[in-house]
Amino acid sequence: MKRSGMAAVVALALGVTAGTVLAQAKPEVLVKQRQAVMTLQGKYFGPLGAMAQGKAPYNPDVVKRNSAFLDNLTRMAWDGFDPSTKDVKSATLPAAYEQQAKFREAASRLENEANKLWQVAQTGDEAAVKAQIGAVGKACGGCHNDFRQKQ
Amino acid sequence: MKRSGMAAVVALALGVTAGTVLAQAKPEVLVKQRQAVMTLQGKYFGPLGAMAQGKAPYNPDVVKRNSAFLDNLTRMAWDGFDPSTKDVKSATLPAAYEQQAKFREAASRLENEANKLWQVAQTGDEAAVKAQIGAVGKACGGCHNDFRQKQ
């Protein structure tokens, strides 16, 4: 459990540095990279959502693997929402660039919920896992409601 | 260090189960997902390659973060190379579907080298880190040489 928590702290501490490293990336590349993260979040969250809704059998090993991946993935997209990307075609609403404090707060919420899911997954408590899958889904939706075009 | 090693073992053990869960995914979705992994491997390996080549200043915190991400990412693409995807347009050569044992061996090599990089990154030994970045790059290239169209 130590590794994930530490990684989150390191990621926060790296905010400026990572931004600097990425400053050279073209806006189109940043958009492609952040969309890649969303694609993979869908890949690994989808089966968990199905389990939480009783549409797929509960599989604690898949929960452990997917939640570890999601704990990492949820920290990969944010530096891609650089203001330099605002004119690149995507589903992102202008609010994501204009309301940066609110955006960051929603991003942190997802990171925290995903990290909690990974922690709960280690316990194997099915009811707690399913409740936390719901919390992650809610955090995804919270950000999409405010910052993504309706689909 | 425990977490990553365990995750790798779990991922191996899950081979069949994960395949079953993903059997419903459409070939186009599988290709999009595996390409998303490659995009993010590029995002997080790029700065490390630059450091190893002396083109960017060595930053141990970025090495730690990126190598942890890469340790996870290198385990995400393989189930996307399902034989059902062989007719979807991509840079993948038929050999990836036809020589599955060889493909899996190359995949495992990358996973192992990326895991070693993450381990070495914890020590902060700059020379060892740079050597291992080279080993990861070689493992990427080994797979691309045999299974990806020349670009």
Coordinates of N, CA, C and O in Angstrom, one line a residue, chain B residues 1-77:
Chain B
M1 N 8.1 -1.8 -3.0 CA 8.5 -2.7 -4.1 C 7.6 -3.9 -4.2 O 7.5 -4.6 -5.2
K2 N 7.0 -4.2 -3.1 CA 6.2 -5.5 -3.1 C 5.0 -5.4 -4.0 O 4.7 -6.3 -4.7
R3 N 4.4 -4.2 -4.1 CA 3.2 -4.1 -4.9 C 3.4 -4.4 -6.3 O 2.6 -5.2 -6.9
S4 N 4.4 -3.8 -6.9 CA 4.6 -4.0 -8.3 C 4.8 -5.5 -8.7 O 4.3 -6.0 -9.6
G5 N 5.7 -6.1 -7.9 CA 6.0 -7.5 -8.2 C 4.7 -8.4 -8.1 O 4.4 -9.2 -8.9
M6 N 3.9 -8.1 -7.1 CA 2.7 -8.9 -6.9 C 1.7 -8.6 -8.0 O 1.1 -9.5 -8.5
A7 N 1.7 -7.4 -8.5 CA 0.7 -7.0 -9.6 C 1.1 -7.8 -10.8 O 0.3 -8.3 -11.5
A8 N 2.4 -7.9 -11.1 CA 2.9 -8.7 -12.2 C 2.5 -10.1 -12.2 O 2.0 -10.7 -13.1
V9 N 2.6 -10.7 -11.0 CA 2.2 -12.1 -10.8 C 0.7 -12.3 -11.0 O 0.2 -13.2 -11.7
V10 N -0.1 -11.3 -10.4 CA -1.5 -11.4 -10.6 C -1.9 -11.3 -12.1 O -2.7 -12.0 -12.6
A11 N -1.2 -10.4 -12.8 CA -1.5 -10.2 -14.2 C -1.3 -11.5 -15.0 O -2.1 -11.8 -15.8
L12 N -0.2 -12.1 -14.7 CA 0.1 -13.4 -15.4 C -1.0 -14.4 -15.1 O -1.5 -15.1 -15.9
A13 N -1.3 -14.5 -13.8 CA -2.3 -15.5 -13.3 C -3.7 -15.2 -14.0 O -4.5 -16.1 -14.1
L14 N -3.9 -14.0 -14.3 CA -5.2 -13.6 -14.8 C -5.4 -13.7 -16.3 O -6.4 -13.5 -16.9
G15 N -4.3 -14.2 -17.0 CA -4.3 -14.2 -18.5 C -5.6 -14.7 -19.1 O -6.2 -14.0 -19.9
V16 N -6.1 -15.9 -18.6 CA -7.3 -16.4 -19.2 C -8.5 -15.6 -18.8 O -9.3 -15.3 -19.7
T17 N -8.6 -15.3 -17.5 CA -9.8 -14.5 -17.1 C -9.9 -13.2 -17.8 O -11.0 -12.9 -18.3
A18 N -8.8 -12.5 -17.9 CA -8.9 -11.2 -18.6 C -9.3 -11.4 -20.0 O -10.1 -10.6 -20.6
G19 N -8.8 -12.4 -20.7 CA -9.2 -12.7 -22.1 C -10.7 -12.9 -22.2 O -11.3 -12.4 -23.1
T20 N -11.2 -13.6 -21.2 CA -12.6 -13.9 -21.2 C -13.4 -12.6 -21.1 O -14.4 -12.4 -21.8
V21 N -13.0 -11.8 -20.1 CA -13.7 -10.5 -19.9 C -13.7 -9.7 -21.2 O -14.7 -9.0 -21.6
L22 N -12.6 -9.7 -21.9 CA -12.4 -8.9 -23.1 C -12.9 -9.5 -24.3 O -12.9 -8.8 -25.4
A23 N -13.3 -10.7 -24.3 CA -13.8 -11.4 -25.5 C -14.9 -10.6 -26.1 O -15.1 -10.7 -27.4
Q24 N -15.7 -9.9 -25.4 CA -16.8 -9.1 -25.9 C -16.4 -7.8 -26.6 O -17.2 -7.3 -27.4
A25 N -15.2 -7.4 -26.3 CA -14.7 -6.1 -26.9 C -14.6 -6.2 -28.4 O -14.0 -7.2 -28.9
K26 N -15.0 -5.2 -29.2 CA -14.9 -5.3 -30.6 C -13.5 -5.1 -31.0 O -12.7 -4.4 -30.4
P27 N -13.1 -5.7 -32.2 CA -11.7 -5.6 -32.7 C -11.2 -4.1 -32.7 O -10.1 -3.8 -32.3
E28 N -12.1 -3.2 -33.2 CA -11.7 -1.8 -33.3 C -11.4 -1.2 -32.0 O -10.5 -0.4 -31.8
V29 N -12.1 -1.6 -31.0 CA -11.9 -1.1 -29.6 C -10.6 -1.6 -29.1 O -9.8 -0.9 -28.5
L30 N -10.3 -2.9 -29.3 CA -9.1 -3.5 -28.8 C -7.9 -2.8 -29.4 O -6.9 -2.5 -28.7
V31 N -8.0 -2.5 -30.7 CA -6.8 -1.8 -31.4 C -6.7 -0.4 -30.8 O -5.6 0.1 -30.5
K32 N -7.8 0.3 -30.6 CA -7.7 1.7 -30.0 C -7.1 1.6 -28.6 O -6.3 2.5 -28.3
Q33 N -7.5 0.6 -27.9 CA -6.9 0.5 -26.5 C -5.4 0.2 -26.5 O -4.7 0.8 -25.7
R34 N -5.0 -0.7 -27.4 CA -3.6 -1.0 -27.4 C -2.8 0.1 -27.9 O -1.6 0.4 -27.4
Q35 N -3.3 0.9 -28.9 CA -2.6 2.1 -29.4 C -2.5 3.1 -28.3 O -1.6 3.9 -28.2
A36 N -3.6 3.2 -27.5 CA -3.6 4.2 -26.4 C -2.4 3.9 -25.4 O -1.7 4.8 -24.9
V37 N -2.2 2.6 -25.2 CA -1.0 2.2 -24.3 C 0.3 2.7 -24.9 O 1.1 3.2 -24.2
M38 N 0.5 2.4 -26.2 CA 1.7 2.8 -26.9 C 1.9 4.3 -26.8 O 3.0 4.8 -26.6
T39 N 0.8 5.1 -27.0 CA 0.9 6.5 -26.9 C 1.4 7.0 -25.5 O 2.3 7.8 -25.4
L40 N 0.9 6.3 -24.4 CA 1.3 6.7 -23.1 C 2.7 6.2 -22.7 O 3.4 6.8 -22.0
Q41 N 3.1 5.0 -23.3 CA 4.4 4.5 -23.1 C 5.4 5.6 -23.7 O 6.4 5.9 -23.1
G42 N 5.0 6.1 -24.8 CA 5.8 7.2 -25.5 C 5.9 8.4 -24.6 O 7.0 9.0 -24.4
K43 N 4.8 8.8 -24.0 CA 4.8 10.0 -23.2 C 5.7 9.8 -22.0 O 6.4 10.8 -21.6
Y44 N 5.7 8.7 -21.4 CA 6.5 8.5 -20.1 C 7.9 8.0 -20.4 O 8.8 8.1 -19.5
F45 N 8.1 7.3 -21.5 CA 9.5 6.8 -21.8 C 10.3 8.0 -22.5 O 11.5 8.0 -22.2
G46 N 9.7 8.8 -23.3 CA 10.4 9.8 -24.0 C 11.3 10.7 -23.1 O 12.5 10.7 -23.5
P47 N 10.8 11.2 -22.0 CA 11.8 12.0 -21.2 C 12.9 11.2 -20.6 O 14.0 11.7 -20.4
L48 N 12.6 9.9 -20.3 CA 13.7 9.1 -19.8 C 14.8 8.8 -20.8 O 16.0 8.8 -20.5
G49 N 14.3 8.5 -22.0 CA 15.3 8.3 -23.1 C 16.2 9.6 -23.3 O 17.4 9.4 -23.5
A50 N 15.5 10.7 -23.2 CA 16.3 12.0 -23.4 C 17.3 12.1 -22.2 O 18.5 12.5 -22.5
M51 N 17.0 11.7 -21.0 CA 17.9 11.8 -19.9 C 19.1 10.8 -20.1 O 20.2 11.2 -19.9
A52 N 18.7 9.6 -20.6 CA 19.8 8.6 -20.7 C 20.8 9.0 -21.8 O 22.0 8.7 -21.8
Q53 N 20.3 9.8 -22.8 CA 21.1 10.2 -23.9 C 21.8 11.6 -23.6 O 22.4 12.2 -24.5
G54 N 21.5 12.1 -22.4 CA 22.2 13.4 -22.0 C 21.5 14.6 -22.7 O 22.1 15.7 -22.7
K55 N 20.3 14.4 -23.3 CA 19.6 15.5 -24.0 C 18.7 16.3 -23.0 O 18.2 17.3 -23.4
A56 N 18.5 15.7 -21.8 CA 17.7 16.4 -20.8 C 18.4 16.2 -19.5 O 19.1 15.1 -19.3
P57 N 18.3 17.1 -18.5 CA 19.0 16.9 -17.2 C 18.3 15.7 -16.5 O 17.1 15.5 -16.6
Y58 N 19.2 15.0 -15.8 CA 18.7 13.9 -15.0 C 17.8 14.4 -13.9 O 18.2 15.2 -13.1
N59 N 16.6 13.8 -13.8 CA 15.7 14.2 -12.7 C 15.2 12.9 -12.0 O 14.3 12.3 -12.6
P60 N 15.7 12.6 -10.8 CA 15.3 11.3 -10.2 C 13.9 11.2 -9.8 O 13.3 10.1 -9.8
D61 N 13.2 12.3 -9.6 CA 11.8 12.3 -9.3 C 10.9 11.9 -10.5 O 10.0 11.2 -10.4
V62 N 11.3 12.5 -11.6 CA 10.6 12.2 -12.9 C 10.9 10.7 -13.2 O 10.0 10.0 -13.6
V63 N 12.1 10.3 -13.0 CA 12.4 8.8 -13.2 C 11.5 7.9 -12.4 O 11.0 7.0 -12.9
K64 N 11.4 8.3 -11.1 CA 10.6 7.4 -10.2 C 9.1 7.4 -10.7 O 8.5 6.3 -10.8
R65 N 8.6 8.6 -11.0 CA 7.2 8.6 -11.4 C 7.0 7.9 -12.7 O 6.1 7.0 -12.9
N66 N 7.8 8.3 -13.7 CA 7.6 7.7 -15.0 C 7.8 6.2 -15.0 O 7.1 5.4 -15.7
S67 N 8.8 5.7 -14.3 CA 9.1 4.3 -14.3 C 7.9 3.5 -13.6 O 7.6 2.4 -14.0
A68 N 7.3 4.1 -12.6 CA 6.1 3.4 -12.0 C 5.0 3.4 -13.0 O 4.3 2.3 -13.1
F69 N 4.8 4.5 -13.7 CA 3.7 4.5 -14.7 C 4.0 3.4 -15.8 O 3.2 2.6 -16.2
L70 N 5.3 3.4 -16.2 CA 5.7 2.4 -17.3 C 5.6 1.0 -16.8 O 5.2 0.1 -17.6
D71 N 5.9 0.8 -15.6 CA 5.8 -0.6 -15.0 C 4.3 -1.1 -15.1 O 4.1 -2.3 -15.4
N72 N 3.4 -0.2 -14.9 CA 2.0 -0.5 -15.1 C 1.6 -0.6 -16.6 O 0.9 -1.5 -17.1
L73 N 2.0 0.4 -17.4 CA 1.6 0.5 -18.8 C 2.0 -0.7 -19.6 O 1.3 -1.2 -20.5
T74 N 3.2 -1.2 -19.3 CA 3.8 -2.3 -20.1 C 3.0 -3.6 -19.9 O 3.2 -4.5 -20.6
R75 N 2.1 -3.6 -19.0 CA 1.2 -4.8 -18.8 C -0.2 -4.6 -19.4 O -1.0 -5.5 -19.3
M76 N -0.4 -3.5 -20.0 CA -1.8 -3.2 -20.5 C -2.1 -3.5 -21.9 O -3.3 -3.6 -22.3
A77 N -1.1 -3.6 -22.8 CA -1.4 -3.7 -24.2 C -1.7 -5.1 -24.8 O -2.4 -5.2 -25.7

